[in-house]
Every structure is written in structure tokens, then in C-alpha cells.
GROMACS .gro file of C-alpha atoms in nm:
model
  406
    1MET     CA    1   8.954   2.887   2.057
    2THR     CA    2   9.158   2.964   1.745
    3THR     CA    3   9.153   3.329   1.835
    4GLU     CA    4   9.290   3.242   2.178
    5ALA     CA    5   9.596   3.071   2.033
    6THR     CA    6   9.685   3.358   1.802
    7LEU     CA    7   9.675   3.628   2.068
    8PRO     CA    8  10.005   3.812   2.114
    9SER     CA    9  10.208   3.736   2.423
   10THR     CA   10  10.161   3.977   2.715
   11SER     CA   11  10.330   3.987   3.055
   12THR     CA   12  10.157   4.091   3.378
   13SER     CA   13  10.481   4.113   3.581
   14PRO     CA   14  10.636   4.463   3.602
   15GLY     CA   15  10.961   4.523   3.421
   16ALA     CA   16  11.282   4.660   3.569
   17ARG     CA   17  11.196   5.015   3.458
   18GLN     CA   18  10.854   4.998   3.623
   19VAL     CA   19  11.002   4.862   3.947
   20TRP     CA   20  11.260   5.141   3.956
   21THR     CA   21  10.993   5.406   3.884
   22ARG     CA   22  10.784   5.284   4.175
   23ALA     CA   23  11.069   5.238   4.423
   24ARG     CA   24  11.298   5.529   4.343
   25GLY     CA   25  11.122   5.763   4.587
   26ILE     CA   26  11.172   5.521   4.878
   27VAL     CA   27  11.532   5.451   4.775
   28LEU     CA   28  11.607   5.823   4.754
   29ALA     CA   29  11.458   5.884   5.100
   30LEU     CA   30  11.666   5.602   5.250
   31VAL     CA   31  11.984   5.736   5.090
   32VAL     CA   32  11.914   6.083   5.228
   33LEU     CA   33  11.848   5.947   5.578
   34LEU     CA   34  12.161   5.733   5.569
   35THR     CA   35  12.375   6.022   5.447
   36ALA     CA   36  12.238   6.250   5.718
   37ALA     CA   37  12.299   5.989   5.988
   38VAL     CA   38  12.660   5.937   5.877
   39ALA     CA   39  12.720   6.313   5.861
   40ILE     CA   40  12.580   6.368   6.210
   41ALA     CA   41  12.783   6.079   6.348
   42VAL     CA   42  13.103   6.216   6.194
   43VAL     CA   43  13.040   6.570   6.318
   44ARG     CA   44  12.960   6.463   6.672
   45SER     CA   45  13.208   6.177   6.700
   46ASP     CA   46  13.479   6.396   6.847
   47ALA     CA   47  13.253   6.547   7.113
   48ARG     CA   48  13.059   6.240   7.224
   49HIS     CA   49  13.186   5.926   7.392
   50GLY     CA   50  13.029   5.608   7.516
   51GLU     CA   51  12.859   5.518   7.840
   52LEU     CA   52  13.074   5.531   8.155
   53ASP     CA   53  13.340   5.728   7.968
   54PRO     CA   54  13.514   5.991   8.188
   55ARG     CA   55  13.546   6.216   7.880
   56SER     CA   56  13.171   6.219   7.814
   57ALA     CA   57  12.937   6.493   7.934
   58ASP     CA   58  12.630   6.294   7.832
   59PRO     CA   59  12.380   6.193   8.104
   60TYR     CA   60  12.530   5.843   8.117
   61GLY     CA   61  12.889   5.958   8.087
   62SER     CA   62  13.128   6.005   8.381
   63ARG     CA   63  13.302   6.333   8.312
   64ALA     CA   64  13.169   6.492   8.632
   65VAL     CA   65  13.343   6.229   8.847
   66ALA     CA   66  13.672   6.279   8.664
   67GLU     CA   67  13.657   6.657   8.710
   68LEU     CA   68  13.579   6.628   9.083
   69LEU     CA   69  13.871   6.389   9.125
   70ALA     CA   70  14.097   6.629   8.934
   71ASP     CA   71  14.005   6.904   9.182
   72ARG     CA   72  14.133   6.675   9.458
   73GLY     CA   73  14.461   6.604   9.281
   74VAL     CA   74  14.373   6.265   9.135
   75SER     CA   75  14.468   6.224   8.769
   76THR     CA   76  14.247   6.021   8.537
   77ARG     CA   77  14.376   5.834   8.233
   78VAL     CA   78  14.164   5.634   7.989
   79VAL     CA   79  14.297   5.307   7.845
   80THR     CA   80  14.124   5.073   7.602
   81THR     CA   81  14.363   4.777   7.576
   82LEU     CA   82  14.437   4.495   7.815
   83ASP     CA   83  14.813   4.551   7.800
   84ASP     CA   84  14.778   4.915   7.904
   85ALA     CA   85  14.546   4.820   8.190
   86ARG     CA   86  14.783   4.552   8.318
   87ALA     CA   87  15.081   4.784   8.292
   88ALA     CA   88  14.900   5.051   8.495
   89ALA     CA   89  14.842   4.829   8.799
   90GLY     CA   90  15.046   4.956   9.093
   91PRO     CA   91  15.029   5.061   9.459
   92ASP     CA   92  14.953   5.427   9.374
   93THR     CA   93  14.685   5.349   9.114
   94THR     CA   94  14.314   5.273   9.117
   95LEU     CA   95  14.215   5.063   8.816
   96LEU     CA   96  13.847   5.091   8.722
   97VAL     CA   97  13.715   4.828   8.480
   98ALA     CA   98  13.402   4.982   8.326
   99VAL     CA   99  13.245   4.679   8.155
  100PRO     CA  100  13.417   4.360   8.280
  101ASP     CA  101  13.175   4.135   8.089
  102LEU     CA  102  13.324   4.250   7.757
  103LEU     CA  103  13.651   4.076   7.842
  104THR     CA  104  13.704   3.719   7.735
  105GLU     CA  105  13.777   3.447   7.986
  106ARG     CA  106  14.151   3.457   7.919
  107GLN     CA  107  14.161   3.837   7.934
  108GLN     CA  108  13.984   3.832   8.271
  109THR     CA  109  14.236   3.580   8.406
  110ARG     CA  110  14.533   3.785   8.282
  111LEU     CA  111  14.392   4.106   8.429
  112HIS     CA  112  14.341   3.942   8.769
  113SER     CA  113  14.695   3.807   8.771
  114ALA     CA  114  14.827   4.160   8.706
  115THR     CA  115  14.622   4.332   8.977
  116GLN     CA  116  14.661   4.067   9.246
  117GLY     CA  117  14.940   4.167   9.479
  118SER     CA  118  14.997   4.504   9.308
  119GLY     CA  119  14.898   4.695   9.620
  120GLY     CA  120  14.652   4.911   9.424
  121ARG     CA  121  14.274   4.917   9.415
  122THR     CA  122  14.067   4.749   9.145
  123VAL     CA  123  13.707   4.863   9.097
  124LEU     CA  124  13.481   4.631   8.898
  125VAL     CA  125  13.161   4.792   8.773
  126ALA     CA  126  12.864   4.552   8.766
  127PRO     CA  127  13.045   4.233   8.660
  128GLY     CA  128  12.825   3.934   8.581
  129GLY     CA  129  12.858   3.586   8.730
  130PRO     CA  130  13.139   3.439   8.514
  131ALA     CA  131  13.337   3.766   8.510
  132VAL     CA  132  13.331   3.831   8.884
  133GLU     CA  133  13.436   3.474   8.962
  134ARG     CA  134  13.756   3.523   8.758
  135LEU     CA  135  13.833   3.883   8.847
  136ALA     CA  136  13.748   3.845   9.217
  137PRO     CA  137  13.776   3.476   9.310
  138GLY     CA  138  13.550   3.381   9.599
  139VAL     CA  139  13.275   3.624   9.494
  140THR     CA  140  12.950   3.495   9.342
  141ALA     CA  141  12.683   3.697   9.161
  142ASP     CA  142  12.320   3.621   9.238
  143PRO     CA  143  12.091   3.575   8.933
  144ALA     CA  144  11.821   3.796   9.089
  145LEU     CA  145  11.880   4.170   9.076
  146SER     CA  146  11.813   4.414   9.357
  147VAL     CA  147  11.455   4.537   9.373
  148ASP     CA  148  11.550   4.884   9.504
  149SER     CA  149  11.816   5.105   9.347
  150THR     CA  150  11.876   5.332   9.648
  151LEU     CA  151  12.009   5.141   9.949
  152ALA     CA  152  12.157   5.210  10.292
  153PRO     CA  153  12.519   5.115  10.376
  154ALA     CA  154  12.454   4.874  10.668
  155CYS     CA  155  12.828   4.798  10.700
  156ASP     CA  156  13.143   4.921  10.877
  157LEU     CA  157  13.326   5.040  10.564
  158PRO     CA  158  13.420   5.405  10.640
  159ALA     CA  159  13.360   5.522  10.283
  160ALA     CA  160  13.009   5.377  10.283
  161ARG     CA  161  12.921   5.511  10.629
  162ARG     CA  162  13.033   5.863  10.532
  163ALA     CA  163  12.843   5.853  10.202
  164GLY     CA  164  12.517   5.720  10.344
  165THR     CA  165  12.247   5.600  10.106
  166ALA     CA  166  12.352   5.558   9.743
  167ASP     CA  167  12.229   5.415   9.414
  168THR     CA  168  12.416   5.085   9.423
  169GLY     CA  169  12.117   4.858   9.367
  170GLY     CA  170  12.173   4.621   9.077
  171ILE     CA  171  12.361   4.291   9.078
  172ARG     CA  172  12.385   4.132   9.424
  173TYR     CA  173  12.693   3.947   9.542
  174SER     CA  174  12.796   3.703   9.812
  175SER     CA  175  13.154   3.643   9.924
  176GLY     CA  176  13.342   3.368  10.101
  177HIS     CA  177  13.611   3.609  10.225
  178ILE     CA  178  13.599   3.651  10.601
  179GLU     CA  179  13.743   4.004  10.595
  180ALA     CA  180  13.525   4.129  10.308
  181ASP     CA  181  13.309   4.435  10.366
  182ALA     CA  182  12.954   4.364  10.246
  183CYS     CA  183  12.770   4.694  10.204
  184TYR     CA  184  12.437   4.821  10.073
  185PRO     CA  185  12.256   4.490  10.115
  186SER     CA  186  11.937   4.400   9.931
  187ARG     CA  187  11.762   4.096  10.075
  188ARG     CA  188  12.074   4.005  10.273
  189LEU     CA  189  12.303   4.011   9.968
  190ALA     CA  190  12.550   4.298   9.917
  191THR     CA  191  12.551   4.528   9.617
  192LEU     CA  192  12.897   4.662   9.708
  193LEU     CA  193  13.183   4.439   9.821
  194ARG     CA  194  13.535   4.531   9.926
  195ILE     CA  195  13.776   4.237   9.931
  196PRO     CA  196  14.124   4.297  10.079
  197ASP     CA  197  14.419   4.169   9.879
  198PRO     CA  198  14.504   3.830  10.033
  199SER     CA  199  14.873   3.882   9.955
  200GLY     CA  200  14.883   4.170  10.203
  201ALA     CA  201  15.058   4.408   9.961
  202ALA     CA  202  15.036   4.770  10.068
  203ALA     CA  203  15.071   5.109   9.910
  204GLY     CA  204  15.245   5.430  10.017
  205GLU     CA  205  15.149   5.473  10.382
  206GLY     CA  206  15.045   5.120  10.455
  207THR     CA  207  14.717   5.122  10.262
  208PRO     CA  208  14.656   4.762  10.157
  209GLY     CA  209  14.550   4.669   9.807
  210ASP     CA  210  14.191   4.562   9.756
  211THR     CA  211  13.917   4.491   9.503
  212VAL     CA  212  13.582   4.670   9.506
  213VAL     CA  213  13.286   4.507   9.331
  214LEU     CA  214  13.009   4.753   9.252
  215GLY     CA  215  12.665   4.617   9.168
  216ALA     CA  216  12.548   4.911   8.952
  217PRO     CA  217  12.719   5.197   8.763
  218ASP     CA  218  12.463   5.462   8.869
  219ILE     CA  219  12.691   5.644   9.117
  220LEU     CA  220  12.933   5.717   8.828
  221TYR     CA  221  12.678   5.865   8.587
  222ASN     CA  222  12.664   6.239   8.536
  223ASN     CA  223  12.287   6.252   8.582
  224HIS     CA  224  12.294   6.059   8.913
  225LEU     CA  225  12.606   6.203   9.073
  226ASP     CA  226  12.423   6.474   9.269
  227GLU     CA  227  12.166   6.234   9.415
  228HIS     CA  228  12.187   6.087   9.768
  229GLY     CA  229  12.547   6.004   9.862
  230ASN     CA  230  12.653   5.900   9.512
  231ALA     CA  231  12.922   6.166   9.468
  232SER     CA  232  13.075   6.101   9.812
  233LEU     CA  233  13.087   5.725   9.757
  234ALA     CA  234  13.231   5.757   9.404
  235LEU     CA  235  13.503   6.002   9.512
  236GLN     CA  236  13.607   5.787   9.808
  237LEU     CA  237  13.618   5.465   9.606
  238LEU     CA  238  13.811   5.619   9.315
  239GLY     CA  239  14.018   5.877   9.498
  240SER     CA  240  14.208   5.662   9.747
  241ARG     CA  241  14.518   5.667   9.519
  242ASP     CA  242  14.692   5.946   9.331
  243HIS     CA  243  14.620   5.801   8.988
  244LEU     CA  244  14.302   5.661   8.840
  245VAL     CA  245  14.323   5.444   8.529
  246TRP     CA  246  13.983   5.411   8.363
  247TYR     CA  247  13.978   5.092   8.158
  248LEU     CA  248  13.713   5.084   7.884
  249PRO     CA  249  13.729   4.731   7.735
  250SER     CA  250  13.686   4.724   7.360
  251VAL     CA  251  13.593   4.440   7.127
  252SER     CA  252  13.853   4.579   6.885
  253ASP     CA  253  14.137   4.518   7.133
  254THR     CA  254  14.405   4.343   6.922
  255THR     CA  255  14.670   4.321   7.194
  256ALA     CA  256  14.560   3.968   7.279
  257PRO     CA  257  14.529   3.778   6.949
  258ASP     CA  258  14.443   3.452   7.121
  259ASP     CA  259  14.129   3.613   7.257
  260GLU     CA  260  13.972   3.709   6.927
  261ARG     CA  261  13.600   3.655   6.934
  262SER     CA  262  13.382   3.515   6.663
  263PHE     CA  263  13.075   3.694   6.534
  264PHE     CA  264  12.847   3.492   6.763
  265ASP     CA  265  13.055   3.582   7.069
  266LEU     CA  266  12.980   3.950   7.005
  267LEU     CA  267  12.604   3.896   7.007
  268PRO     CA  268  12.412   3.948   7.333
  269SER     CA  269  12.371   3.642   7.553
  270GLY     CA  270  11.995   3.623   7.491
  271TRP     CA  271  12.008   3.634   7.111
  272LEU     CA  272  11.944   3.259   7.076
  273TRP     CA  273  11.630   3.266   7.288
  274GLY     CA  274  11.514   3.583   7.117
  275THR     CA  275  11.556   3.425   6.773
  276LEU     CA  276  11.373   3.111   6.889
  277GLN     CA  277  11.082   3.321   7.014
  278LEU     CA  278  11.063   3.498   6.679
  279PHE     CA  279  11.045   3.164   6.497
  280ILE     CA  280  10.772   3.040   6.733
  281ALA     CA  281  10.577   3.363   6.686
  282ALA     CA  282  10.610   3.334   6.307
  283ALA     CA  283  10.490   2.971   6.317
  284LEU     CA  284  10.189   3.062   6.532
  285ALA     CA  285  10.105   3.352   6.300
  286ALA     CA  286  10.125   3.120   5.998
  287LEU     CA  287   9.896   2.867   6.166
  288TRP     CA  288   9.654   3.144   6.258
  289ARG     CA  289   9.639   3.288   5.909
  290ALA     CA  290   9.620   2.945   5.743
  291ARG     CA  291   9.341   2.805   5.962
  292ARG     CA  292   9.044   2.638   5.795
  293LEU     CA  293   8.721   2.611   5.991
  294GLY     CA  294   8.535   2.398   5.738
  295PRO     CA  295   8.491   2.317   5.369
  296LEU     CA  296   8.509   2.592   5.111
  297VAL     CA  297   8.175   2.758   5.036
  298PRO     CA  298   8.101   2.858   4.675
  299GLU     CA  299   8.010   3.220   4.633
  300LYS     CA  300   7.844   3.389   4.342
  301LEU     CA  301   8.049   3.645   4.159
  302PRO     CA  302   7.934   4.004   4.211
  303VAL     CA  303   7.937   4.064   3.835
  304ALA     CA  304   7.876   3.854   3.526
  305ILE     CA  305   8.186   3.766   3.324
  306ARG     CA  306   8.163   3.684   2.954
  307ALA     CA  307   8.261   3.338   2.849
  308SER     CA  308   8.484   3.488   2.580
  309GLU     CA  309   8.676   3.683   2.843
  310THR     CA  310   8.727   3.370   3.049
  311ALA     CA  311   8.845   3.176   2.743
  312GLU     CA  312   9.080   3.459   2.645
  313GLY     CA  313   9.224   3.479   2.991
  314ARG     CA  314   9.286   3.106   3.003
  315ALA     CA  315   9.445   3.115   2.659
  316ARG     CA  316   9.683   3.391   2.772
  317LEU     CA  317   9.781   3.187   3.076
  318TYR     CA  318   9.847   2.881   2.859
  319ARG     CA  319  10.060   3.089   2.623
  320LYS     CA  320  10.255   3.250   2.907
  321ALA     CA  321  10.333   2.907   3.055
  322ASN     CA  322  10.404   2.747   2.712
  323ALA     CA  323  10.141   2.488   2.804
  324ARG     CA  324  10.068   2.370   2.449
  325ASP     CA  325   9.989   2.020   2.575
  326ARG     CA  326   9.715   2.148   2.807
  327ALA     CA  327   9.575   2.379   2.540
  328ALA     CA  328   9.565   2.093   2.285
  329THR     CA  329   9.399   1.863   2.540
  330ALA     CA  330   9.132   2.126   2.610
  331LEU     CA  331   9.066   2.180   2.239
  332ARG     CA  332   9.037   1.807   2.160
  333SER     CA  333   8.823   1.734   2.467
  334ALA     CA  334   8.575   2.011   2.383
  335THR     CA  335   8.557   1.899   2.020
  336ARG     CA  336   8.494   1.533   2.114
  337THR     CA  337   8.223   1.638   2.359
  338ARG     CA  338   8.041   1.834   2.087
  339LEU     CA  339   8.086   1.568   1.815
  340ALA     CA  340   7.961   1.269   2.016
  341PRO     CA  341   7.587   1.360   2.014
  342LEU     CA  342   7.608   1.451   1.645
  343VAL     CA  343   7.722   1.098   1.546
  344GLY     CA  344   7.498   0.912   1.792
  345THR     CA  345   7.760   0.835   2.059
  346PRO     CA  346   7.679   0.885   2.429
  347VAL     CA  347   7.864   1.180   2.581
  348ALA     CA  348   8.000   0.947   2.849
  349GLN     CA  349   8.190   0.757   2.574
  350ALA     CA  350   8.301   1.065   2.380
  351HIS     CA  351   8.660   1.031   2.502
  352THR     CA  352   8.692   0.662   2.419
  353PRO     CA  353   8.847   0.608   2.071
  354GLU     CA  354   8.681   0.266   2.027
  355ALA     CA  355   8.333   0.419   2.066
  356LEU     CA  356   8.371   0.759   1.899
  357LEU     CA  357   8.593   0.692   1.596
  358PRO     CA  358   8.382   0.418   1.422
  359ALA     CA  359   8.066   0.626   1.454
  360LEU     CA  360   8.247   0.933   1.326
  361SER     CA  361   8.396   0.745   1.028
  362ALA     CA  362   8.054   0.608   0.937
  363HIS     CA  363   7.908   0.956   0.948
  364LEU     CA  364   8.174   1.091   0.710
  365HIS     CA  365   8.179   0.960   0.354
  366ASP     CA  366   8.493   1.124   0.205
  367ALA     CA  367   8.867   1.098   0.249
  368HIS     CA  368   8.858   1.282   0.580
  369GLY     CA  369   8.679   0.989   0.730
  370ASP     CA  370   8.998   0.779   0.745
  371GLY     CA  371   9.016   0.629   1.095
  372ARG     CA  372   9.390   0.674   1.131
  373SER     CA  373   9.384   1.046   1.056
  374LEU     CA  374   9.082   1.096   1.284
  375HIS     CA  375   9.261   0.920   1.569
  376THR     CA  376   9.567   1.142   1.525
  377LEU     CA  377   9.350   1.452   1.510
  378LEU     CA  378   9.130   1.377   1.813
  379PHE     CA  379   9.362   1.165   2.032
  380GLY     CA  380   9.711   1.236   1.899
  381PRO     CA  381  10.022   1.373   2.073
  382PRO     CA  382  10.049   1.740   2.174
  383PRO     CA  383  10.179   1.981   1.909
  384GLY     CA  384  10.546   2.071   1.915
  385ASP     CA  385  10.514   2.447   1.860
  386ASP     CA  386  10.261   2.729   1.838
  387ALA     CA  387  10.218   2.688   1.463
  388ALA     CA  388  10.123   2.322   1.507
  389LEU     CA  389   9.876   2.420   1.782
  390ILE     CA  390   9.709   2.673   1.550
  391ALA     CA  391   9.693   2.414   1.273
  392LEU     CA  392   9.533   2.164   1.514
  393ALA     CA  393   9.266   2.418   1.613
  394ASP     CA  394   9.188   2.488   1.247
  395GLN     CA  395   9.159   2.114   1.168
  396LEU     CA  396   8.927   2.055   1.463
  397ASP     CA  397   8.705   2.343   1.353
  398ALA     CA  398   8.697   2.208   0.997
  399LEU     CA  399   8.605   1.857   1.120
  400GLU     CA  400   8.322   1.990   1.336
  401ARG     CA  401   8.182   2.198   1.046
  402GLN     CA  402   8.192   1.894   0.819
  403VAL     CA  403   8.002   1.679   1.067
  404ARG     CA  404   7.740   1.948   1.120
  405ARG     CA  405   7.694   1.997   0.744
  406PRO     CA  406   7.359   1.846   0.640
   0.00000   0.00000   0.00000
């Protein structure tokens, strides 16, 4: 046990240099991937645009629609701020709102107030329940989506009858307007609604203003434009006026400071439920991995371990944790257990000073047999430092050798 206490301190935890040596390959790979991603994004940023962008030639862009409209004399202008969209509303303009759900409640109300009575056409692409109720009062979105994407017109709207079947299946709407045109129904609910402007404002040659609610954006995508009657329907809905203003709402729109969103407002609507499901899954996984089907069963070690190795390992752990009190307790307890039979004391009473110390003092016949010093040695307080612990181990060894001496 003395050898255990004098062993040099060792650490099993890796140092900073070792951690860096092991992880530098992974870190380097991540840096390379990140640099490559940023470089690709910068190079392609000028040529690529987002979904439903009339400047984008990607499959889910809308450049094909804009070019077909240009061939028919309809100009297309992209705006990204609410002020520009409101200023563009007029009898000779069609205002398309690409993602109405990105607008805040106040922005939706301000946009509706600008388009109502303007005499132009407003096209809302797949607005959700709260958005459509503010941008087109009297229209309600059904929670259940359309099962089929390709639907038949089934209405008297000339544009829909000329186009025929089209990919309008998506959000379904119902309207309380008597004069509304409900087209492309799915289970008796329309996926395309045209609501005349109740103010009766008209454009150019008596064309009244109106609002068109479209249940899905598919007819505007480049990769769906040549399917069914998508192109015909898109051109008729967007080409009824000389000018088309394509409004792409942006979360970075600073023209309406009162509508600034917090970080949580920018997260998808289902983030709370998704996070809750992750927590539940983690809890179930923890319960599964921590299950106990019964008491622990002892198992024999596959190899024999020397007692000296076990003692050395425990000594290193004590030293690493600065557990001098536990080490001293172990040394004194082992010494008392070995001394008790030598002086005629039962092992069961080896740790009781009243039983062990008198017998030990009687067995010793020199100055070391003083009861006070024996009590301090065998039952005293823990040592204050490593030097005192080593001295205690030496004194215990000397006492045991003296008792064993014939």
C-alpha cells in the first residue's frame, strides 16, 4: 500500500494536443465543404432565384410564364416590398402575391386595403386560412387538401372553360360571395375562386376589378406549364391587364417597421409539435436503454487480474481524486483487520477502539504501546497532505511488523 501512495500522478483524459490531433482531419473536411458550399452559392447566386420567381429558369421557377406573357405584350415587374406592391395596384395592373402566408397580419390588411377598389386584378397563390380571410374577406380555406392535383373546371368562368383540366388541386376554398366563380372543385370545394370587387370599380374597357384565389402554384411552375391546360389558365389569369406586378414577399422587408417578426415567428408553424415529438422520442429511447429486467447477475471475469494491479489502479484513482481520507481509511481498516487475530481480538470487534486498543497495548511492551498514540494511528483523523499519508502508511507497516515479531 505504501507503493501505491508514492506512485506518480497520471491522467487518463486526453490533452488539448491529443484532441486536436484526432479531430483535425474532421475539422479540415468540414472547412473544405463549407468553403465549397459558399463558393458555389456565390457563383450561382446571380443566375438562380427562388421558387415562383419569374426570373428563374429552375423547374419550380416561373420564367416560362413571364416570357409567354411578354410575347403577348404584358410586362412583368418583380417587387419585394409591401410599399412597392401597394403602389402598383391599379386598373391596368394584375398583382400576383406569390407567398401570401409570409406576410404578417398587418401587412395583409394593408395590402387588401390598397387593392380593394383599385379596379385591377389580385391573384393570391395558395394562401392559408388566416391569410385568405384577410386578403379576400368572405373566403375560407378548408383544412383538408385536395386529393387530386389535376381537376376539371366545372364552372362558367370563361378562362377556366377555355383552359380545361389544370393542376389546381391543393388548398380548397369556400366563399360566401354570391357572384363568386367557384372552379376546379374537389369534393364540392373549389380550388380556384374568382371574387368580383364589391366596389364595382372597373378598368379600361369596363373590365371590373377582382381577386383570384388559386389553391396550388403548379400552373405557374416551369416544369408543369406544358401539362394539361396549365399554360392557358395561367396566361388568362395573369394576362388580363397590360402590366403584371409579381410580388415576392420577403422576411427582410423593412418598409413596415411595425411588422417586424421575432425569431419564433420565422419558424415553421409545426416547429413546436416537431420539437415536442423529438423530446418524447428521446425520453422513450432513454427509458428503453435504461430498462432493468431484474437484479444484476455477477459474472466471472474472462481473465485473472493480479491483486497488485487492482491495488495500484485503486491507488491511482485515489490520487487523481485527492481522496486522502478514503485512502487513509482503507489503510487503517486493513491494518486493524490483520492485527485483531494477532492480539486475540475477534475480527468483528477489530474496528472498535474499546476492544482492539487494550489488547494491542497489552501485547506491546515498549513505548509504542501507548494507548493515545495507538488510537491516533489506527483511528485518527485523515492526513492533510500526501506526505502525511505516506508517513501514516509507514507507521502502520511498522506497527504490524512489531506485533508479528516473536
